[in-house]
Amino acid sequence: MQADVDPASRLAWDSAEERLLVSGEKLRIMNLTSGEERTVSPLPAEYIAWSPQGDRLVTTTFKGGDTAKDDETRIKILSVASGGELDSRAVPGRVAGIFWPS
């Protein structure tokens, strides 16, 4: 399979290494076995990770404020099946990375 991925994109493999989560201009899942590609969100995410079961995603997006104390990061849990948002929380400051422990 050949894929068009921007060099600045964030990438995350699922635990079976069959699907690739790509955050570039948008958030998408590429199934490397079937060749299918699906947009999960029209917006990109700064950091991305799969759940160990491969049924959910965690993403972060940063929103800068007028001052550093106004900065916040939004952490979202998304359903792989629907792309729908299951949970969302804002935390102060900027998150430097994210992972989903097994």
PDB file of C-alpha atoms in Angstrom, residues 11-80:
ATOM      1  CA  LEU A  11       1.759   8.558  13.469  1.00  0.00           C
ATOM      2  CA  ALA A  12       0.606   5.791  15.835  1.00  0.00           C
ATOM      3  CA  TRP A  13       0.329   2.048  15.130  1.00  0.00           C
ATOM      4  CA  ASP A  14      -2.465  -0.044  16.626  1.00  0.00           C
ATOM      5  CA  SER A  15      -1.370  -3.005  18.797  1.00  0.00           C
ATOM      6  CA  ALA A  16      -1.799  -5.485  15.913  1.00  0.00           C
ATOM      7  CA  GLU A  17       0.227  -3.211  13.598  1.00  0.00           C
ATOM      8  CA  GLU A  18      -2.505  -3.410  10.952  1.00  0.00           C
ATOM      9  CA  ARG A  19      -3.829   0.141  11.247  1.00  0.00           C
ATOM     10  CA  LEU A  20      -2.012   3.432  11.300  1.00  0.00           C
ATOM     11  CA  LEU A  21      -3.469   6.524  12.951  1.00  0.00           C
ATOM     12  CA  VAL A  22      -2.288   9.643  11.117  1.00  0.00           C
ATOM     13  CA  SER A  23      -2.694  13.230  12.266  1.00  0.00           C
ATOM     14  CA  GLY A  24      -1.743  15.736   9.583  1.00  0.00           C
ATOM     15  CA  GLU A  25      -4.280  18.093   8.057  1.00  0.00           C
ATOM     16  CA  LYS A  26      -6.956  15.822   9.575  1.00  0.00           C
ATOM     17  CA  LEU A  27      -7.122  12.721  11.789  1.00  0.00           C
ATOM     18  CA  ARG A  28      -7.444   9.500   9.790  1.00  0.00           C
ATOM     19  CA  ILE A  29      -7.060   5.751  10.112  1.00  0.00           C
ATOM     20  CA  MET A  30      -5.284   3.801   7.396  1.00  0.00           C
ATOM     21  CA  ASN A  31      -5.892   0.050   7.297  1.00  0.00           C
ATOM     22  CA  LEU A  32      -2.689  -1.342   5.839  1.00  0.00           C
ATOM     23  CA  THR A  33      -4.191  -4.789   5.209  1.00  0.00           C
ATOM     24  CA  SER A  34      -7.243  -3.689   3.202  1.00  0.00           C
ATOM     25  CA  GLY A  35      -5.905  -0.373   1.904  1.00  0.00           C
ATOM     26  CA  GLU A  36      -8.947   1.485   3.263  1.00  0.00           C
ATOM     27  CA  GLU A  37      -8.575   4.981   4.661  1.00  0.00           C
ATOM     28  CA  ARG A  38     -11.137   6.709   6.861  1.00  0.00           C
ATOM     29  CA  THR A  39     -11.288  10.212   8.312  1.00  0.00           C
ATOM     30  CA  VAL A  40     -11.980  10.178  12.053  1.00  0.00           C
ATOM     31  CA  SER A  41     -11.942  13.955  12.490  1.00  0.00           C
ATOM     32  CA  PRO A  42     -11.584  16.844  10.051  1.00  0.00           C
ATOM     33  CA  LEU A  43      -9.211  18.462  12.565  1.00  0.00           C
ATOM     34  CA  PRO A  44      -5.654  17.369  13.361  1.00  0.00           C
ATOM     35  CA  ALA A  45      -4.416  16.401  16.822  1.00  0.00           C
ATOM     36  CA  GLU A  46      -1.097  17.250  18.415  1.00  0.00           C
ATOM     37  CA  TYR A  47      -0.560  13.857  20.106  1.00  0.00           C
ATOM     38  CA  ILE A  48      -2.341  10.578  19.344  1.00  0.00           C
ATOM     39  CA  ALA A  49      -2.510   7.020  20.699  1.00  0.00           C
ATOM     40  CA  TRP A  50      -4.598   3.840  20.401  1.00  0.00           C
ATOM     41  CA  SER A  51      -6.232   2.004  23.289  1.00  0.00           C
ATOM     42  CA  PRO A  52      -4.696  -1.474  23.816  1.00  0.00           C
ATOM     43  CA  GLN A  53      -7.931  -3.065  22.496  1.00  0.00           C
ATOM     44  CA  GLY A  54      -7.856  -0.865  19.379  1.00  0.00           C
ATOM     45  CA  ASP A  55     -11.434   0.356  19.831  1.00  0.00           C
ATOM     46  CA  ARG A  56     -10.675   3.868  21.121  1.00  0.00           C
ATOM     47  CA  LEU A  57      -8.249   6.693  20.438  1.00  0.00           C
ATOM     48  CA  VAL A  58      -6.852   9.391  22.679  1.00  0.00           C
ATOM     49  CA  THR A  59      -5.885  12.750  21.183  1.00  0.00           C
ATOM     50  CA  THR A  60      -4.645  16.081  22.455  1.00  0.00           C
ATOM     51  CA  THR A  61      -5.045  19.548  21.008  1.00  0.00           C
ATOM     52  CA  PHE A  62      -3.353  22.650  22.366  1.00  0.00           C
ATOM     53  CA  LYS A  63      -4.986  26.053  22.658  1.00  0.00           C
ATOM     54  CA  GLY A  64      -2.697  28.933  23.508  1.00  0.00           C
ATOM     55  CA  GLY A  65      -4.075  31.730  25.635  1.00  0.00           C
ATOM     56  CA  ASP A  66      -3.130  35.369  25.967  1.00  0.00           C
ATOM     57  CA  THR A  67      -0.593  34.368  28.625  1.00  0.00           C
ATOM     58  CA  ALA A  68       1.062  31.044  29.510  1.00  0.00           C
ATOM     59  CA  LYS A  69      -1.294  30.631  32.484  1.00  0.00           C
ATOM     60  CA  ASP A  70      -4.241  30.719  30.045  1.00  0.00           C
ATOM     61  CA  ASP A  71      -2.845  27.872  27.905  1.00  0.00           C
ATOM     62  CA  GLU A  72      -4.793  24.614  27.931  1.00  0.00           C
ATOM     63  CA  THR A  73      -4.728  21.202  26.323  1.00  0.00           C
ATOM     64  CA  ARG A  74      -7.909  19.350  25.431  1.00  0.00           C
ATOM     65  CA  ILE A  75      -7.687  15.565  25.815  1.00  0.00           C
ATOM     66  CA  LYS A  76     -10.322  13.582  23.900  1.00  0.00           C
ATOM     67  CA  ILE A  77     -11.291   9.918  23.838  1.00  0.00           C
ATOM     68  CA  LEU A  78     -12.770   8.930  20.455  1.00  0.00           C
ATOM     69  CA  SER A  79     -14.575   5.799  19.276  1.00  0.00           C
ATOM     70  CA  VAL A  80     -12.765   4.083  16.395  1.00  0.00           C
TER      71      VAL A  80
END
